[in-house]
Amino acid sequence: MREARCLITFRTTTGAMAMEAACREAGLPGRLIPVPRSISAGCGLCWAAPVAAERALEELVMARRLDVDGIYERIL
Amino acid sequence: MIYLDNAATTRPKPPEVAEAVVRAMDGFGNSGRGAHAGALSAARTVYSVREKLCALFHGPGPEHVAFTANSTLALNIAISGLLGPEDHVISTDWEHNSVLRPLYRLRERGMGLSFLPADRSGRLDCGALEGLLRPNTRAVVCTHASNLTGDLMDLPAVGTFVRRHGLLWILDASQTAGLFPIDMERWGISAVCFTGHKSLLGPHGTGGLCVGRGVEIRPFAVGGTGVQSYSERQPEAYPTRLEAGTLNGHGLAGLGAALDFLERTGADAVRVRESALARRFYEGVRRLPGVRVYGDFAAPERAPIVTLNLGDRDSGEVSDELAERFGIATRPGAHCAPRLHRALGTTDQGAVRFSWSYFNTEEETDAAIRAVACLAEEERG
């Protein structure tokens, strides 16, 4: 079933791995998926999580100074 | 075979290193190329190795660890990506060709280059660095330990000099990473270049550089990165800026296992054991007739290397005899350190290098002493 998702993109694969490690440690939901073409054509990983977690994810990004390129909402 | 050529590459590796490589070859996809389980498994392992190395060198963050095939490539990246024809650079007579040749190539394009000279016993006087300074001096490029003698660079003295004059500092840690503490933030090191297969106990084909905060290295190789595919330029963010093409994920899995072994065992315990074995050998051979040992053994600490010659015998001949008659593996010749050989007067003869790892034993060391004693006695006639 398609639903709204919070998507976080990164400048590097290393940034994506840092996000995954931080989310696992903080107990925040989500997983790494290929970046949808509606955000960026090409390749790369993004963190996909329920929209309800967006605020907590943003706070984590700020607190850990994670190397994030952008934060989006998309129906996936 | 008694293996005493660990300064060339350590052997054996901890068993878990090969096990990790095999598991990776069976299970890994390509790190950063896709989001399936195999690709993510590789990416997670690569990231964890960045974290471990960043912690080891006290770097600014795991994203500042970029992987290469070896220290030579890391040094080429750091030197060519930070320095140019308008600069002047200070290096030392201890350097390996992996430092010297990239510097010489830049010198051919106009860069100024000065060397801190070694005396006839191979010693450096870091107090003489000030005299080499020029208005356009941009960097110091130096090794942490001579791969020929095992002598250690006075890093606090170099660090003081570098900080006083606001210079960049590229450190070649090929012989010391994992063995001696390296604190790049505290000492102000701009880039630590390391190899995985020596004192870090990992596989060949692993190495890299840990880049300091605010240090901007121009990309060396450019190409596929798994991100920003439609950009015509290499991405700017570290580590992708310095990593084009598929990483050696299999090798890095092995390096990760080696780093775990070192952490579990303790770098201090490893260093103490290796140093004790090297000292035991030194004490056993230094008074033998015709034996000349190179390096400063009065120093409180040194890399686990003892390099010597027997009379005026060709070092290659001696090393071959050690291997064929006594089953002892050593390295002869010039050791890619031409300037130090000139200082020591061993340009033609070369020198026989014995070097230890954590896995060597007292018995092996004593066998090597007996072998050198036997050759020395025969040489005496």
CSV table of C-alpha atoms in Angstrom, one decimal:
chain,number,residue,atom,x,y,z
A,1,MET,CA,0.0,0.0,0.0
A,2,ARG,CA,1.4,3.4,-1.0
A,3,GLU,CA,1.8,5.9,1.9
A,4,ALA,CA,3.5,9.1,2.7
A,5,ARG,CA,7.1,8.6,3.8
A,6,CYS,CA,9.8,10.9,5.2
A,7,LEU,CA,12.9,10.6,3.0
A,8,ILE,CA,16.3,11.8,4.0
A,9,THR,CA,19.1,12.1,1.4
A,10,PHE,CA,22.8,12.3,1.8
A,11,ARG,CA,25.8,13.6,0.0
A,12,THR,CA,27.7,10.3,0.4
A,13,THR,CA,27.2,6.6,1.1
A,14,THR,CA,29.1,7.2,4.3
A,15,GLY,CA,26.6,9.8,5.3
A,16,ALA,CA,23.8,7.2,4.8
A,17,MET,CA,25.6,4.6,6.9
A,18,ALA,CA,26.1,7.1,9.7
A,19,MET,CA,22.4,7.9,9.6
A,20,GLU,CA,21.5,4.2,9.8
A,21,ALA,CA,23.9,3.6,12.7
A,22,ALA,CA,22.5,6.7,14.5
A,23,CYS,CA,18.9,5.7,14.0
A,24,ARG,CA,19.6,2.1,15.2
A,25,GLU,CA,21.3,3.5,18.3
A,26,ALA,CA,18.5,6.0,19.0
A,27,GLY,CA,15.7,3.4,18.3
A,28,LEU,CA,14.2,5.5,15.4
A,29,PRO,CA,12.4,3.7,12.6
A,30,GLY,CA,13.3,3.5,8.9
A,31,ARG,CA,15.5,1.8,6.4
A,32,LEU,CA,17.9,2.6,3.6
A,33,ILE,CA,16.3,2.5,0.1
A,34,PRO,CA,17.4,3.7,-3.4
A,35,VAL,CA,16.7,7.5,-3.8
A,36,PRO,CA,13.4,7.9,-5.8
A,37,ARG,CA,13.7,9.6,-9.1
A,38,SER,CA,11.2,12.3,-7.9
A,39,ILE,CA,14.0,13.5,-5.6
A,40,SER,CA,17.1,12.9,-7.6
A,41,ALA,CA,17.8,11.0,-10.8
A,42,GLY,CA,20.8,8.8,-10.7
A,43,CYS,CA,21.8,6.6,-7.8
A,44,GLY,CA,22.4,6.7,-4.1
A,45,LEU,CA,20.7,5.8,-0.8
A,46,CYS,CA,18.1,7.6,1.3
A,47,TRP,CA,16.6,6.9,4.7
A,48,ALA,CA,12.9,6.2,4.4
A,49,ALA,CA,10.8,6.4,7.6
A,50,PRO,CA,7.2,7.0,8.6
A,51,VAL,CA,6.2,10.7,8.4
A,52,ALA,CA,5.3,10.6,12.1
A,53,ALA,CA,9.0,10.1,12.8
A,54,GLU,CA,10.2,13.2,10.8
A,55,ARG,CA,10.6,15.5,13.8
A,56,ALA,CA,12.6,13.0,15.8
A,57,LEU,CA,14.7,12.3,12.8
A,58,GLU,CA,15.4,16.0,12.2
A,59,GLU,CA,16.4,16.4,15.8
A,60,LEU,CA,18.8,13.4,15.5
A,61,VAL,CA,20.3,14.9,12.4
A,62,MET,CA,20.9,18.2,14.1
A,63,ALA,CA,22.2,16.6,17.3
A,64,ARG,CA,24.6,14.3,15.6
A,65,ARG,CA,25.5,16.8,12.8
A,66,LEU,CA,24.7,14.1,10.2
A,67,ASP,CA,25.7,14.8,6.7
A,68,VAL,CA,22.3,15.2,5.2
A,69,ASP,CA,21.5,16.7,1.8
A,70,GLY,CA,17.8,17.1,2.1
A,71,ILE,CA,14.6,16.0,3.8
A,72,TYR,CA,11.4,15.3,1.8
A,73,GLU,CA,8.0,13.8,2.0
A,74,ARG,CA,6.8,11.5,-0.8
A,75,ILE,CA,4.1,9.0,-1.4
A,76,LEU,CA,5.8,5.6,-1.9
B,1,MET,CA,60.4,-20.6,7.8
B,2,ILE,CA,61.0,-18.1,10.5
B,3,TYR,CA,59.4,-14.9,9.2
B,4,LEU,CA,61.3,-11.8,10.2
B,5,ASP,CA,60.2,-9.5,7.3
B,6,ASN,CA,57.2,-8.0,9.0
B,7,ALA,CA,58.1,-4.4,8.1
B,8,ALA,CA,57.5,-5.4,4.5
B,9,THR,CA,54.2,-7.1,5.4
B,10,THR,CA,53.1,-8.9,8.5
B,11,ARG,CA,52.7,-12.6,8.4
B,12,PRO,CA,50.8,-14.5,9.7
B,13,LYS,CA,47.6,-12.4,10.1
B,14,PRO,CA,45.2,-13.2,13.0
B,15,PRO,CA,43.0,-16.1,11.8
B,16,GLU,CA,39.9,-14.0,11.9
B,17,VAL,CA,41.2,-11.7,9.2
B,18,ALA,CA,41.1,-14.4,6.5
B,19,GLU,CA,37.8,-15.6,7.9
B,20,ALA,CA,36.3,-12.1,7.5
B,21,VAL,CA,37.6,-11.8,4.0
B,22,VAL,CA,36.1,-15.2,3.0
B,23,ARG,CA,32.7,-14.3,4.6
B,24,ALA,CA,32.8,-11.0,2.7
B,25,MET,CA,33.5,-12.6,-0.6
B,26,ASP,CA,30.6,-14.9,0.0
B,27,GLY,CA,28.2,-12.3,1.2
B,28,PHE,CA,29.0,-8.8,0.1
B,29,GLY,CA,27.5,-6.8,-2.7
B,30,ASN,CA,29.2,-3.6,-3.7
B,31,SER,CA,29.3,-0.9,-1.0
B,32,GLY,CA,27.4,2.2,-2.1
B,33,ARG,CA,26.0,0.5,-5.2
B,34,GLY,CA,22.4,-0.3,-4.5
B,35,ALA,CA,20.2,-0.8,-1.4
B,36,HIS,CA,19.8,-4.6,-1.3
B,37,ALA,CA,21.0,-6.7,1.6
B,38,GLY,CA,24.4,-7.6,0.1
B,39,ALA,CA,25.3,-4.0,-0.8
B,40,LEU,CA,24.2,-2.7,2.6
B,41,SER,CA,26.2,-5.4,4.3
B,42,ALA,CA,29.3,-4.3,2.5
B,43,ALA,CA,28.6,-0.6,3.2
B,44,ARG,CA,28.0,-1.2,6.9
B,45,THR,CA,31.3,-3.1,7.2
B,46,VAL,CA,33.2,-0.4,5.3
B,47,TYR,CA,31.6,2.3,7.5
B,48,SER,CA,32.6,0.4,10.7
B,49,VAL,CA,36.2,0.2,9.5
B,50,ARG,CA,36.1,4.0,8.9
B,51,GLU,CA,34.9,4.4,12.5
B,52,LYS,CA,37.6,2.2,13.9
B,53,LEU,CA,40.4,4.0,12.0
B,54,CYS,CA,39.0,7.4,12.9
B,55,ALA,CA,39.1,6.4,16.6
B,56,LEU,CA,42.6,4.9,16.2
B,57,PHE,CA,44.0,8.2,14.7
B,58,HIS,CA,41.8,10.6,16.7
B,59,GLY,CA,40.4,11.9,13.4
B,60,PRO,CA,37.6,14.4,13.0
B,61,GLY,CA,35.0,11.8,12.0
B,62,PRO,CA,34.6,8.5,10.1
B,63,GLU,CA,33.8,10.4,6.9
B,64,HIS,CA,37.3,11.8,7.0
B,65,VAL,CA,38.8,8.3,6.5
B,66,ALA,CA,39.2,7.6,2.7
B,67,PHE,CA,40.4,4.2,1.5
B,68,THR,CA,43.1,3.5,-1.0
B,69,ALA,CA,45.0,0.4,-2.1
B,70,ASN,CA,48.0,1.2,0.1
B,71,SER,CA,50.0,4.0,1.7
B,72,THR,CA,51.8,4.9,-1.5
B,73,LEU,CA,48.5,5.8,-3.1
B,74,ALA,CA,47.3,7.6,0.0
B,75,LEU,CA,50.6,9.7,0.1
B,76,ASN,CA,50.2,10.5,-3.6
B,77,ILE,CA,46.7,11.7,-3.0
B,78,ALA,CA,47.7,13.8,0.0
B,79,ILE,CA,50.8,15.3,-1.6
B,80,SER,CA,49.5,16.0,-5.0
B,81,GLY,CA,46.1,17.2,-3.6
B,82,LEU,CA,47.5,19.7,-1.2
B,83,LEU,CA,50.7,21.0,-2.7
B,84,GLY,CA,51.6,22.7,-5.9
B,85,PRO,CA,54.5,24.4,-7.8
B,86,GLU,CA,54.1,27.6,-5.8
B,87,ASP,CA,54.8,25.9,-2.5
B,88,HIS,CA,57.9,24.9,-0.6
B,89,VAL,CA,57.9,21.7,1.3
B,90,ILE,CA,60.2,20.3,4.1
B,91,SER,CA,60.8,16.5,4.2
B,92,THR,CA,63.5,14.3,5.7
B,93,ASP,CA,66.3,12.0,4.7
B,94,TRP,CA,64.4,9.1,6.3
B,95,GLU,CA,61.6,9.0,3.7
B,96,HIS,CA,60.6,6.1,1.6
B,97,ASN,CA,60.2,6.5,-2.2
B,98,SER,CA,56.4,6.6,-1.6
B,99,VAL,CA,57.0,10.1,-0.2
B,100,LEU,CA,60.1,11.1,-2.2
B,101,ARG,CA,58.9,10.3,-5.7
B,102,PRO,CA,55.6,12.3,-5.4
B,103,LEU,CA,57.7,15.2,-3.9
B,104,TYR,CA,60.3,15.0,-6.6
B,105,ARG,CA,57.6,15.0,-9.3
B,106,LEU,CA,56.2,18.2,-7.9
B,107,ARG,CA,59.8,19.6,-7.7
B,108,GLU,CA,60.1,19.1,-11.4
B,109,ARG,CA,57.1,21.4,-11.8
B,110,GLY,CA,58.7,24.1,-9.7
B,111,MET,CA,57.9,23.3,-6.1
B,112,GLY,CA,60.7,24.0,-3.6
B,113,LEU,CA,61.9,21.1,-1.6
B,114,SER,CA,64.2,20.9,1.4
B,115,PHE,CA,65.3,17.9,3.4
B,116,LEU,CA,66.2,17.6,7.1
B,117,PRO,CA,69.5,15.8,6.8
B,118,ALA,CA,70.4,12.6,8.5
B,119,ASP,CA,73.9,12.3,10.0
B,120,ARG,CA,76.2,9.4,9.4
B,121,SER,CA,74.5,7.4,12.1
B,122,GLY,CA,71.1,8.1,10.5
B,123,ARG,CA,69.9,10.6,13.2
B,124,LEU,CA,67.8,13.6,12.5
B,125,ASP,CA,68.0,16.9,14.4
B,126,CYS,CA,64.5,18.3,14.4
B,127,GLY,CA,65.9,21.5,15.9
B,128,ALA,CA,67.3,22.2,12.4
B,129,LEU,CA,63.7,22.4,10.9
B,130,GLU,CA,63.6,26.2,11.6
B,131,GLY,CA,66.6,26.7,9.3
B,132,LEU,CA,64.8,25.1,6.4
B,133,LEU,CA,61.8,27.4,6.6
B,134,ARG,CA,61.1,29.7,3.7
B,135,PRO,CA,58.3,32.4,3.3
B,136,ASN,CA,56.4,30.0,1.0
B,137,THR,CA,56.8,26.8,3.1
B,138,ARG,CA,53.5,25.1,3.0
B,139,ALA,CA,54.0,21.7,4.5
B,140,VAL,CA,56.1,19.1,6.3
B,141,VAL,CA,55.9,15.6,4.9
B,142,CYS,CA,57.6,12.9,7.0
B,143,THR,CA,57.5,9.4,8.2
B,144,HIS,CA,56.7,8.3,11.7
B,145,ALA,CA,59.4,5.7,11.7
B,146,SER,CA,62.2,4.9,9.3
B,147,ASN,CA,61.4,1.7,7.5
B,148,LEU,CA,65.2,1.1,7.2
B,149,THR,CA,66.4,1.6,10.8
B,150,GLY,CA,63.2,1.6,12.9
B,151,ASP,CA,64.1,5.0,14.4
B,152,LEU,CA,61.1,7.0,15.5
B,153,MET,CA,60.5,10.6,14.4
B,154,ASP,CA,60.3,13.1,17.2
B,155,LEU,CA,56.6,13.9,16.4
B,156,PRO,CA,56.1,16.4,19.3
B,157,ALA,CA,59.0,18.4,17.9
B,158,VAL,CA,57.7,18.3,14.4
B,159,GLY,CA,54.2,19.2,15.7
B,160,THR,CA,55.5,22.2,17.6
B,161,PHE,CA,57.3,23.4,14.4
B,162,VAL,CA,54.2,22.8,12.2
B,163,ARG,CA,51.9,24.6,14.6
B,164,ARG,CA,54.2,27.6,15.2
B,165,HIS,CA,54.3,28.3,11.4
B,166,GLY,CA,50.8,27.2,10.5
B,167,LEU,CA,52.0,24.5,8.1
B,168,LEU,CA,50.2,21.4,6.8
B,169,TRP,CA,51.6,18.1,8.0
B,170,ILE,CA,51.4,14.9,6.1
B,171,LEU,CA,52.4,11.9,8.1
B,172,ASP,CA,53.5,8.5,6.6
B,173,ALA,CA,52.4,6.0,9.2
B,174,SER,CA,53.2,2.9,7.2
B,175,GLN,CA,55.4,1.4,9.9
B,176,THR,CA,53.6,2.6,12.9
B,177,ALA,CA,49.8,2.6,12.5
B,178,GLY,CA,48.2,0.5,15.1
B,179,LEU,CA,51.5,0.1,17.0
B,180,PHE,CA,52.2,3.6,18.2
B,181,PRO,CA,49.7,6.2,19.3
B,182,ILE,CA,48.8,8.8,16.7
B,183,ASP,CA,46.7,11.7,17.8
B,184,MET,CA,46.1,13.8,14.7
B,185,GLU,CA,43.8,16.4,16.4
B,186,ARG,CA,46.2,16.9,19.4
B,187,TRP,CA,49.3,17.1,17.3
B,188,GLY,CA,47.8,19.0,14.4
B,189,ILE,CA,48.4,16.4,11.7
B,190,SER,CA,46.7,17.3,8.4
B,191,ALA,CA,46.7,13.8,6.9
B,192,VAL,CA,47.8,10.4,8.3
B,193,CYS,CA,48.6,8.0,5.5
B,194,PHE,CA,48.5,4.3,6.4
B,195,THR,CA,48.6,0.8,4.9
B,196,GLY,CA,46.5,-2.0,6.2
B,197,HIS,CA,48.9,-4.9,5.6
B,198,LYS,CA,51.8,-4.1,8.0
B,199,SER,CA,51.4,-3.2,11.6
B,200,LEU,CA,47.6,-3.1,11.3
B,201,LEU,CA,47.7,-6.8,10.4
B,202,GLY,CA,45.2,-6.6,7.6
B,203,PRO,CA,45.2,-7.8,4.0
B,204,HIS,CA,47.2,-6.4,1.0
B,205,GLY,CA,45.3,-3.9,-1.0
B,206,THR,CA,44.0,-2.0,2.0
B,207,GLY,CA,45.1,1.4,3.1
B,208,GLY,CA,44.1,5.0,3.1
B,209,LEU,CA,44.3,8.4,4.7
B,210,CYS,CA,42.6,10.1,7.6
B,211,VAL,CA,42.2,13.8,6.7
B,212,GLY,CA,42.2,16.5,9.4
B,213,ARG,CA,39.4,19.0,10.0
B,214,GLY,CA,39.4,21.8,7.4
B,215,VAL,CA,42.0,20.2,5.2
B,216,GLU,CA,40.9,20.3,1.6
B,217,ILE,CA,42.6,17.7,-0.6
B,218,ARG,CA,41.9,18.0,-4.3
B,219,PRO,CA,40.6,14.7,-5.8
B,220,PHE,CA,43.2,12.4,-7.4
B,221,ALA,CA,41.2,9.8,-9.3
B,222,VAL,CA,37.7,10.7,-10.4
B,223,GLY,CA,35.0,8.3,-11.5
B,224,GLY,CA,32.1,6.2,-10.2
B,225,THR,CA,31.0,7.0,-6.7
B,226,GLY,CA,27.4,5.6,-6.3
B,227,VAL,CA,26.1,9.2,-5.8
B,228,GLN,CA,25.5,12.3,-8.0
B,229,SER,CA,25.8,10.2,-11.1
B,230,TYR,CA,24.7,13.1,-13.4
B,231,SER,CA,27.3,15.5,-12.1
B,232,GLU,CA,30.3,16.0,-14.3
B,233,ARG,CA,32.6,16.5,-11.3
B,234,GLN,CA,33.7,14.3,-8.5
B,235,PRO,CA,31.5,14.9,-5.4
B,236,GLU,CA,33.1,17.3,-2.9
B,237,ALA,CA,32.1,15.6,0.3
B,238,TYR,CA,34.6,13.4,2.1
B,239,PRO,CA,35.3,10.5,1.7
B,240,THR,CA,33.7,10.2,-1.7
B,241,ARG,CA,35.9,13.1,-2.9
B,242,LEU,CA,38.9,10.8,-2.6
B,243,GLU,CA,37.3,7.5,-3.5
B,244,ALA,CA,36.5,6.7,-7.2
B,245,GLY,CA,35.5,3.2,-8.2
B,246,THR,CA,34.6,0.1,-6.2
B,247,LEU,CA,36.3,-0.1,-2.8
B,248,ASN,CA,38.1,-3.2,-1.7
B,249,GLY,CA,35.2,-4.3,0.5
B,250,HIS,CA,36.6,-7.8,0.9
B,251,GLY,CA,39.9,-6.6,2.1
B,252,LEU,CA,38.4,-3.9,4.3
B,253,ALA,CA,36.3,-6.6,6.0
B,254,GLY,CA,39.6,-8.3,6.8
B,255,LEU,CA,41.1,-5.0,8.0
B,256,GLY,CA,38.2,-4.5,10.3
B,257,ALA,CA,38.8,-7.9,11.8
B,258,ALA,CA,42.5,-7.1,12.3
B,259,LEU,CA,41.5,-3.8,14.0
B,260,ASP,CA,39.3,-5.8,16.3
B,261,PHE,CA,42.2,-8.1,17.1
B,262,LEU,CA,44.4,-5.1,17.9
B,263,GLU,CA,41.8,-3.5,20.1
B,264,ARG,CA,41.2,-6.8,22.0
B,265,THR,CA,44.9,-7.5,22.4
B,266,GLY,CA,45.9,-3.9,23.1
B,267,ALA,CA,48.3,-1.8,21.1
B,268,ASP,CA,50.6,-1.4,24.1
B,269,ALA,CA,50.8,-5.2,24.6
B,270,VAL,CA,51.6,-5.7,20.9
B,271,ARG,CA,54.2,-3.0,20.9
B,272,VAL,CA,55.9,-4.2,24.1
B,273,ARG,CA,56.1,-7.7,22.8
B,274,GLU,CA,57.5,-6.8,19.4
B,275,SER,CA,60.0,-4.3,20.9
B,276,ALA,CA,61.2,-6.9,23.4
B,277,LEU,CA,61.9,-9.3,20.6
B,278,ALA,CA,63.7,-6.8,18.5
B,279,ARG,CA,65.8,-5.7,21.6
B,280,ARG,CA,66.6,-9.3,22.3
B,281,PHE,CA,67.9,-9.7,18.8
B,282,TYR,CA,69.9,-6.5,18.9
B,283,GLU,CA,71.5,-7.4,22.2
B,284,GLY,CA,72.4,-10.8,20.7
B,285,VAL,CA,74.1,-9.6,17.6
B,286,ARG,CA,75.5,-6.1,18.3
B,287,ARG,CA,78.8,-7.4,19.6
B,288,LEU,CA,79.4,-10.1,17.0
B,289,PRO,CA,82.5,-9.6,15.0
B,290,GLY,CA,82.0,-7.8,11.7
B,291,VAL,CA,78.3,-7.0,12.5
B,292,ARG,CA,77.3,-3.4,12.0
B,293,VAL,CA,73.8,-2.4,13.3
B,294,TYR,CA,72.2,0.8,12.0
B,295,GLY,CA,69.9,3.1,14.0
B,296,ASP,CA,69.6,4.7,17.4
B,297,PHE,CA,69.1,2.0,20.1
B,298,ALA,CA,69.6,4.4,22.9
B,299,ALA,CA,66.2,5.8,22.0
B,300,PRO,CA,63.4,4.9,24.5
B,301,GLU,CA,61.1,3.6,21.8
B,302,ARG,CA,61.6,2.4,18.3
B,303,ALA,CA,59.8,0.4,15.6
B,304,PRO,CA,60.6,-3.4,15.9
B,305,ILE,CA,63.3,-3.3,13.2
B,306,VAL,CA,67.0,-4.2,13.4
B,307,THR,CA,69.0,-3.6,10.3
B,308,LEU,CA,72.6,-4.8,9.9
B,309,ASN,CA,75.4,-5.7,7.6
B,310,LEU,CA,78.1,-8.3,7.9
B,311,GLY,CA,81.5,-6.9,7.1
B,312,ASP,CA,81.3,-5.7,3.5
B,313,ARG,CA,79.2,-8.6,2.2
B,314,ASP,CA,76.4,-7.9,-0.2
B,315,SER,CA,73.2,-7.7,1.8
B,316,GLY,CA,71.4,-9.7,-0.8
B,317,GLU,CA,73.8,-12.6,-0.4
B,318,VAL,CA,73.5,-12.5,3.4
B,319,SER,CA,69.7,-12.5,3.2
B,320,ASP,CA,69.7,-15.3,0.7
B,321,GLU,CA,71.9,-17.4,2.9
B,322,LEU,CA,69.7,-16.7,5.9
B,323,ALA,CA,66.7,-18.0,3.9
B,324,GLU,CA,68.4,-21.0,2.2
B,325,ARG,CA,70.6,-22.3,5.1
B,326,PHE,CA,68.7,-21.2,8.1
B,327,GLY,CA,65.1,-20.7,6.9
B,328,ILE,CA,64.9,-17.1,8.0
B,329,ALA,CA,63.1,-14.5,5.9
B,330,THR,CA,64.6,-11.0,5.9
B,331,ARG,CA,64.7,-8.2,3.5
B,332,PRO,CA,68.0,-7.0,1.9
B,333,GLY,CA,68.9,-4.2,-0.5
B,334,ALA,CA,67.9,-0.6,-0.5
B,335,HIS,CA,64.5,-0.7,1.1
B,336,CYS,CA,63.2,2.2,-1.1
B,337,ALA,CA,65.0,4.6,1.2
B,338,PRO,CA,67.8,6.1,-0.9
B,339,ARG,CA,68.6,9.2,1.0
B,340,LEU,CA,69.1,7.3,4.3
B,341,HIS,CA,71.3,4.7,2.6
B,342,ARG,CA,73.4,7.6,1.3
B,343,ALA,CA,73.7,9.0,4.8
B,344,LEU,CA,74.6,5.6,6.3
B,345,GLY,CA,77.1,4.9,3.5
B,346,THR,CA,75.2,1.7,2.5
B,347,THR,CA,74.2,2.7,-1.0
B,348,ASP,CA,76.1,-0.2,-2.7
B,349,GLN,CA,75.9,-2.8,0.0
B,350,GLY,CA,72.3,-2.2,1.0
B,351,ALA,CA,71.4,-3.7,4.4
B,352,VAL,CA,69.7,-6.8,5.9
B,353,ARG,CA,66.5,-5.9,7.8
B,354,PHE,CA,65.0,-8.1,10.5
B,355,SER,CA,61.5,-7.0,11.6
B,356,TRP,CA,59.1,-8.5,14.1
B,357,SER,CA,55.4,-8.9,14.6
B,358,TYR,CA,53.3,-9.9,17.6
B,359,PHE,CA,53.3,-13.5,16.3
B,360,ASN,CA,57.1,-14.0,16.5
B,361,THR,CA,58.6,-15.9,19.4
B,362,GLU,CA,61.7,-15.7,21.6
B,363,GLU,CA,62.8,-19.1,20.1
B,364,GLU,CA,62.6,-17.7,16.5
B,365,THR,CA,64.6,-14.6,17.6
B,366,ASP,CA,67.3,-16.8,19.2
B,367,ALA,CA,67.5,-18.9,16.1
B,368,ALA,CA,68.1,-15.7,14.1
B,369,ILE,CA,70.8,-14.6,16.5
B,370,ARG,CA,72.5,-18.0,16.1
B,371,ALA,CA,72.3,-17.7,12.3
B,372,VAL,CA,73.9,-14.3,12.3
B,373,ALA,CA,76.6,-15.5,14.7
B,374,CYS,CA,77.3,-18.4,12.5
B,375,LEU,CA,77.6,-16.2,9.4
B,376,ALA,CA,79.8,-13.7,11.3
B,377,GLU,CA,82.1,-16.5,12.4
B,378,GLU,CA,82.4,-17.8,8.9
B,379,GLU,CA,83.1,-14.4,7.6
B,380,ARG,CA,85.8,-14.0,10.1
B,381,GLY,CA,87.4,-17.1,8.7
